[in-house]
Amino acid sequence: MMGPIRLGVNLDHVATLRNARGGVHPDPVLAARVALAAGADGITIHLREDRRHIRDADLERMRAEITAPINLEMAATEEMVGIACKARPHACCLVPERRRELTTEGGLGAAEQEDALRLPIRQLSEAGIAVTLFIDPDQRQVEAAARLGAAAVELHTGRYAGAFETDSGGTEALRQRELERLQGAARDAIRLGLACHAGHGLSFENVGPVAAIPEVSELNIGHFLICQAIFDGLPAVVSRMKSLMTQARGLG
Ligand code: PXP
């Protein structure tokens, strides 16, 4: 029987909405409480260099007021490592960051940037933070993450999710190919002693096959959940996502 799978709810877009008007509504910390009460296992937030959604004060309040695991997504810069070592979230997921991108566009080039990543990973690990590298589902990248001493990889599911968009050229064959890449990389991660997470672009429609990969123990999902919450409410969408994940593993 497959093991359980955790749902990390990414709340960046709650902060995006708050920032659109200024002020305090909607409050990302309140959203964290609601998501956790509805079945989320952890909270994910991305402190970007330009602070376009989550801000330093949000991270501080999350750490002070939420006892569930906090997964901080961030670039591997000196500034961010300093902030993370002070805030000490449960985990840090290192992501590539380009100022002008709408969202994280691709995985971290762990294989290409081994030298630059070694120090931040060591500093975060020594502070007791579990380090995850957000990478494309590619054996070279998984091997680099293992050499770097990361605790986990998070496989970028963006291309898999994009293959569901038939208007933009997505096909069943493409979906299958991308799913097989994820399955292969997940097996590589476990073989090399890394925990395996996945995320990006996941929705009710496409989550099942990814949640059914036995080696994957955590999914981080944001954009779709916050959008769908406009129609159904945050507790309902978090609870439905968690039950789709659990059912896909034959545990529901
Ligand atoms: N994982 C990582 C590393 C991300 O950067 C993001 C987007 O912030 C997600 C997961 C969640 O992606 P989405 O918002 O498309 O569900």
Tab-separated table of C-alpha atoms and ligand atoms in Angstrom:
chain	number	residue	atom	x	y	z
A	1	MET	CA	0.000	0.000	0.000
A	2	MET	CA	1.201	3.504	-0.795
A	3	GLY	CA	2.133	5.872	2.011
A	4	PRO	CA	0.229	9.083	2.763
A	5	ILE	CA	0.781	12.261	0.802
A	6	ARG	CA	0.930	15.780	2.244
A	7	LEU	CA	-0.702	18.882	0.795
A	8	GLY	CA	1.178	22.157	1.173
A	9	VAL	CA	-1.105	25.076	0.324
A	10	ASN	CA	0.700	27.988	-1.293
A	11	LEU	CA	-0.857	31.258	-0.070
A	12	ASP	CA	1.090	33.743	-2.203
A	13	HIS	CA	-2.031	34.840	-4.060
A	14	VAL	CA	-3.882	35.686	-0.866
A	15	ALA	CA	-1.118	38.244	-0.343
A	16	THR	CA	-1.331	39.305	-4.012
A	17	LEU	CA	-4.978	40.177	-3.484
A	18	ARG	CA	-4.271	42.008	-0.232
A	19	ASN	CA	-1.498	44.017	-1.892
A	20	ALA	CA	-3.810	45.042	-4.760
A	21	ARG	CA	-5.604	47.428	-2.387
A	22	GLY	CA	-3.134	47.860	0.440
A	23	GLY	CA	-4.467	47.334	3.941
A	24	VAL	CA	-4.865	43.977	5.646
A	25	HIS	CA	-7.579	42.035	3.744
A	26	PRO	CA	-7.424	39.156	2.992
A	27	ASP	CA	-4.995	38.105	5.708
A	28	PRO	CA	-2.598	35.300	4.632
A	29	VAL	CA	-2.249	34.125	8.259
A	30	LEU	CA	-6.016	33.728	8.584
A	31	ALA	CA	-5.985	31.874	5.238
A	32	ALA	CA	-3.300	29.563	6.662
A	33	ARG	CA	-5.498	28.745	9.665
A	34	VAL	CA	-8.484	28.056	7.419
A	35	ALA	CA	-6.449	25.869	5.005
A	36	LEU	CA	-4.970	23.845	7.865
A	37	ALA	CA	-8.383	23.344	9.474
A	38	ALA	CA	-9.661	22.072	6.097
A	39	GLY	CA	-6.957	19.398	5.806
A	40	ALA	CA	-3.785	21.085	4.521
A	41	ASP	CA	-0.647	19.580	6.047
A	42	GLY	CA	1.536	22.636	5.692
A	43	ILE	CA	1.733	26.181	4.351
A	44	THR	CA	3.973	27.305	1.509
A	45	ILE	CA	4.932	30.931	0.897
A	46	HIS	CA	7.398	32.475	-1.543
A	47	LEU	CA	9.303	35.510	-0.324
A	48	ARG	CA	10.373	37.049	-3.604
A	49	GLU	CA	13.173	39.516	-3.990
A	50	ASP	CA	10.616	42.144	-5.169
A	51	ARG	CA	8.132	41.229	-2.355
A	52	ARG	CA	5.325	41.222	-4.906
A	53	HIS	CA	3.124	39.002	-2.731
A	54	ILE	CA	4.399	37.668	0.609
A	55	ARG	CA	6.317	40.246	2.658
A	56	ASP	CA	8.808	39.887	5.504
A	57	ALA	CA	6.118	40.698	8.080
A	58	ASP	CA	3.913	37.869	6.694
A	59	LEU	CA	6.733	35.389	7.220
A	60	GLU	CA	7.319	36.654	10.755
A	61	ARG	CA	3.624	36.367	11.627
A	62	MET	CA	3.328	32.903	10.058
A	63	ARG	CA	6.241	31.704	12.177
A	64	ALA	CA	4.810	33.272	15.329
A	65	GLU	CA	1.180	32.207	14.861
A	66	ILE	CA	1.186	28.937	12.879
A	67	THR	CA	2.547	25.742	14.379
A	68	ALA	CA	2.160	23.566	11.232
A	69	PRO	CA	5.186	23.180	8.921
A	70	ILE	CA	6.039	26.287	6.911
A	71	ASN	CA	7.792	25.762	3.602
A	72	LEU	CA	9.548	28.952	2.486
A	73	GLU	CA	10.246	29.195	-1.233
A	74	MET	CA	13.116	31.538	-2.021
A	75	ALA	CA	16.039	32.302	-4.279
A	76	ALA	CA	19.432	31.106	-3.035
A	77	THR	CA	20.705	34.628	-2.331
A	78	GLU	CA	22.657	35.867	0.669
A	79	GLU	CA	19.745	38.107	1.699
A	80	MET	CA	17.204	35.262	1.623
A	81	VAL	CA	19.481	32.810	3.406
A	82	GLY	CA	19.922	35.403	6.174
A	83	ILE	CA	16.149	35.878	6.498
A	84	ALA	CA	15.500	32.118	6.488
A	85	CYS	CA	18.182	31.367	9.082
A	86	LYS	CA	16.546	33.942	11.360
A	87	ALA	CA	12.938	32.832	10.752
A	88	ARG	CA	13.795	29.092	10.760
A	89	PRO	CA	10.879	27.688	8.788
A	90	HIS	CA	10.520	23.914	8.741
A	91	ALA	CA	11.753	23.782	5.132
A	92	CYS	CA	13.186	26.020	2.429
A	93	CYS	CA	12.576	25.285	-1.215
A	94	LEU	CA	15.225	26.918	-3.386
A	95	VAL	CA	13.811	28.203	-6.668
A	96	PRO	CA	15.228	30.157	-9.593
A	97	GLU	CA	13.903	33.701	-9.641
A	98	ARG	CA	13.692	36.186	-12.456
A	99	ARG	CA	12.293	39.602	-11.663
A	100	ARG	CA	10.027	39.845	-14.700
A	101	GLU	CA	8.561	36.333	-14.657
A	102	LEU	CA	4.866	35.896	-13.770
A	103	THR	CA	5.617	32.717	-11.828
A	104	THR	CA	8.570	30.349	-11.356
A	105	GLU	CA	9.149	29.363	-14.965
A	106	GLY	CA	11.534	26.443	-14.784
A	107	GLY	CA	13.455	24.330	-12.343
A	108	LEU	CA	16.657	25.338	-10.648
A	109	GLY	CA	19.736	24.461	-12.711
A	110	ALA	CA	21.168	22.459	-9.810
A	111	ALA	CA	23.616	20.632	-12.091
A	112	GLU	CA	24.817	23.881	-13.691
A	113	GLN	CA	25.056	25.835	-10.414
A	114	GLU	CA	26.509	23.281	-8.039
A	115	ASP	CA	29.294	25.566	-6.853
A	116	ALA	CA	26.970	28.506	-6.163
A	117	LEU	CA	24.398	26.357	-4.346
A	118	ARG	CA	26.772	24.536	-2.012
A	119	LEU	CA	27.150	27.331	0.579
A	120	PRO	CA	23.455	28.364	0.855
A	121	ILE	CA	22.418	24.705	1.213
A	122	ARG	CA	25.020	24.156	3.913
A	123	GLN	CA	24.036	27.323	5.820
A	124	LEU	CA	20.319	26.468	5.745
A	125	SER	CA	20.918	22.823	6.703
A	126	GLU	CA	23.154	23.865	9.593
A	127	ALA	CA	20.320	26.121	10.819
A	128	GLY	CA	18.155	22.992	11.062
A	129	ILE	CA	16.079	23.763	7.943
A	130	ALA	CA	15.233	20.941	5.506
A	131	VAL	CA	16.389	22.101	2.067
A	132	THR	CA	14.417	21.220	-1.049
A	133	LEU	CA	15.572	22.003	-4.582
A	134	PHE	CA	12.857	22.812	-7.128
A	135	ILE	CA	14.081	21.073	-10.281
A	136	ASP	CA	12.862	19.840	-13.637
A	137	PRO	CA	12.161	16.089	-13.690
A	138	ASP	CA	15.559	15.199	-15.062
A	139	GLN	CA	18.014	12.599	-13.740
A	140	ARG	CA	20.995	14.989	-13.988
A	141	GLN	CA	19.248	17.502	-11.756
A	142	VAL	CA	18.229	14.859	-9.216
A	143	GLU	CA	21.816	13.596	-9.064
A	144	ALA	CA	23.127	17.123	-8.517
A	145	ALA	CA	20.613	17.639	-5.676
A	146	ALA	CA	21.876	14.459	-4.020
A	147	ARG	CA	25.525	15.522	-4.381
A	148	LEU	CA	24.627	18.892	-2.863
A	149	GLY	CA	23.181	17.267	0.240
A	150	ALA	CA	19.593	18.504	-0.203
A	151	ALA	CA	16.959	16.752	1.892
A	152	ALA	CA	14.402	16.685	-0.920
A	153	VAL	CA	13.656	17.634	-4.484
A	154	GLU	CA	10.425	19.217	-5.647
A	155	LEU	CA	9.721	18.149	-9.221
A	156	HIS	CA	8.391	20.923	-11.462
A	157	THR	CA	5.036	19.712	-12.792
A	158	GLY	CA	4.468	22.765	-15.034
A	159	ARG	CA	5.069	20.970	-18.339
A	160	TYR	CA	2.865	18.066	-17.269
A	161	ALA	CA	0.093	20.512	-16.260
A	162	GLY	CA	0.565	22.476	-19.503
A	163	ALA	CA	-0.089	19.289	-21.494
A	164	PHE	CA	-3.708	19.442	-20.245
A	165	GLU	CA	-4.215	22.763	-22.041
A	166	THR	CA	-5.423	21.506	-25.391
A	167	ASP	CA	-5.856	25.074	-26.734
A	168	SER	CA	-2.104	25.553	-26.326
A	169	GLY	CA	-1.124	22.281	-28.005
A	170	GLY	CA	-1.534	19.889	-25.052
A	171	THR	CA	-2.243	16.291	-26.048
A	172	GLU	CA	-2.793	12.978	-24.309
A	173	ALA	CA	0.565	11.735	-25.676
A	174	LEU	CA	2.373	14.769	-24.239
A	175	ARG	CA	0.682	14.298	-20.853
A	176	GLN	CA	1.785	10.683	-20.780
A	177	ARG	CA	5.356	11.604	-21.716
A	178	GLU	CA	5.579	14.293	-19.043
A	179	LEU	CA	4.045	11.975	-16.453
A	180	GLU	CA	6.668	9.334	-17.266
A	181	ARG	CA	9.424	11.931	-16.782
A	182	LEU	CA	7.999	12.733	-13.344
A	183	GLN	CA	7.741	9.030	-12.453
A	184	GLY	CA	11.349	8.392	-13.539
A	185	ALA	CA	12.739	11.376	-11.626
A	186	ALA	CA	10.750	10.394	-8.513
A	187	ARG	CA	12.306	6.910	-8.616
A	188	ASP	CA	15.779	8.467	-9.025
A	189	ALA	CA	15.185	10.725	-6.016
A	190	ILE	CA	14.246	7.867	-3.696
A	191	ARG	CA	17.104	5.691	-4.983
A	192	LEU	CA	19.510	8.516	-4.076
A	193	GLY	CA	18.048	8.983	-0.603
A	194	LEU	CA	16.088	12.181	-1.267
A	195	ALA	CA	12.475	12.857	-0.348
A	196	CYS	CA	10.393	13.676	-3.412
A	197	HIS	CA	7.812	16.478	-3.643
A	198	ALA	CA	6.087	17.949	-6.696
A	199	GLY	CA	4.196	21.054	-7.687
A	200	HIS	CA	3.276	23.802	-10.132
A	201	GLY	CA	0.104	24.135	-12.175
A	202	LEU	CA	-1.733	21.324	-10.366
A	203	SER	CA	-5.546	21.382	-10.324
A	204	PHE	CA	-8.508	19.102	-9.619
A	205	GLU	CA	-8.272	17.923	-13.232
A	206	ASN	CA	-4.618	16.929	-13.358
A	207	VAL	CA	-3.598	16.144	-9.760
A	208	GLY	CA	-4.577	12.439	-9.691
A	209	PRO	CA	-1.749	10.855	-11.730
A	210	VAL	CA	0.908	12.906	-9.887
A	211	ALA	CA	-0.540	12.082	-6.464
A	212	ALA	CA	-0.505	8.415	-7.509
A	213	ILE	CA	3.301	8.371	-7.976
A	214	PRO	CA	4.220	6.299	-4.922
A	215	GLU	CA	7.579	8.010	-4.360
A	216	VAL	CA	5.989	11.489	-4.119
A	217	SER	CA	5.226	12.415	-0.507
A	218	GLU	CA	4.155	16.075	-0.821
A	219	LEU	CA	2.424	18.335	-3.327
A	220	ASN	CA	2.586	22.127	-3.135
A	221	ILE	CA	-0.381	23.790	-4.798
A	222	GLY	CA	-1.362	27.455	-4.913
A	223	HIS	CA	-2.733	29.261	-7.945
A	224	PHE	CA	-5.602	26.893	-8.752
A	225	LEU	CA	-6.726	26.554	-5.135
A	226	ILE	CA	-6.881	30.300	-4.526
A	227	CYS	CA	-8.678	30.893	-7.866
A	228	GLN	CA	-11.199	28.115	-7.226
A	229	ALA	CA	-11.762	29.423	-3.691
A	230	ILE	CA	-13.470	32.467	-5.257
A	231	PHE	CA	-16.278	30.138	-6.343
A	232	ASP	CA	-16.312	27.416	-3.705
A	233	GLY	CA	-14.571	28.877	-0.640
A	234	LEU	CA	-11.113	27.991	0.666
A	235	PRO	CA	-12.150	25.193	3.085
A	236	ALA	CA	-14.086	23.356	0.348
A	237	VAL	CA	-11.299	23.504	-2.255
A	238	VAL	CA	-8.550	22.484	0.165
A	239	SER	CA	-10.650	19.609	1.446
A	240	ARG	CA	-11.524	18.421	-2.093
A	241	MET	CA	-7.892	18.617	-3.240
A	242	LYS	CA	-6.747	16.599	-0.245
A	243	SER	CA	-9.373	13.942	-0.851
A	244	LEU	CA	-8.505	13.682	-4.587
A	245	MET	CA	-4.856	13.175	-3.591
A	246	THR	CA	-5.739	10.553	-1.005
A	247	GLN	CA	-8.088	8.700	-3.384
A	248	ALA	CA	-5.404	8.650	-6.098
A	249	ARG	CA	-3.212	6.683	-3.698
A	250	GLY	CA	-5.989	4.217	-2.943
A	251	LEU	CA	-6.237	5.553	0.609
A	252	GLY	CA	-9.516	7.464	0.386
B	1	PXP	N1	6.209	24.880	-6.038
B	1	PXP	C1	7.029	25.908	-6.344
B	1	PXP	C2	8.484	25.735	-6.087
B	1	PXP	C3	6.523	27.121	-6.856
B	1	PXP	O1	7.366	28.129	-7.140
B	1	PXP	C4	5.132	27.258	-7.007
B	1	PXP	C5	4.571	28.564	-7.485
B	1	PXP	O2	4.816	29.537	-6.530
B	1	PXP	C6	4.314	26.166	-6.656
B	1	PXP	C7	4.874	24.993	-6.198
B	1	PXP	C8	2.830	26.239	-6.773
B	1	PXP	O3	2.459	26.386	-8.125
B	1	PXP	P1	0.967	26.803	-8.454
B	1	PXP	O4	0.754	28.148	-7.846
B	1	PXP	O5	0.942	26.805	-9.957
B	1	PXP	O6	0.079	25.745	-7.856
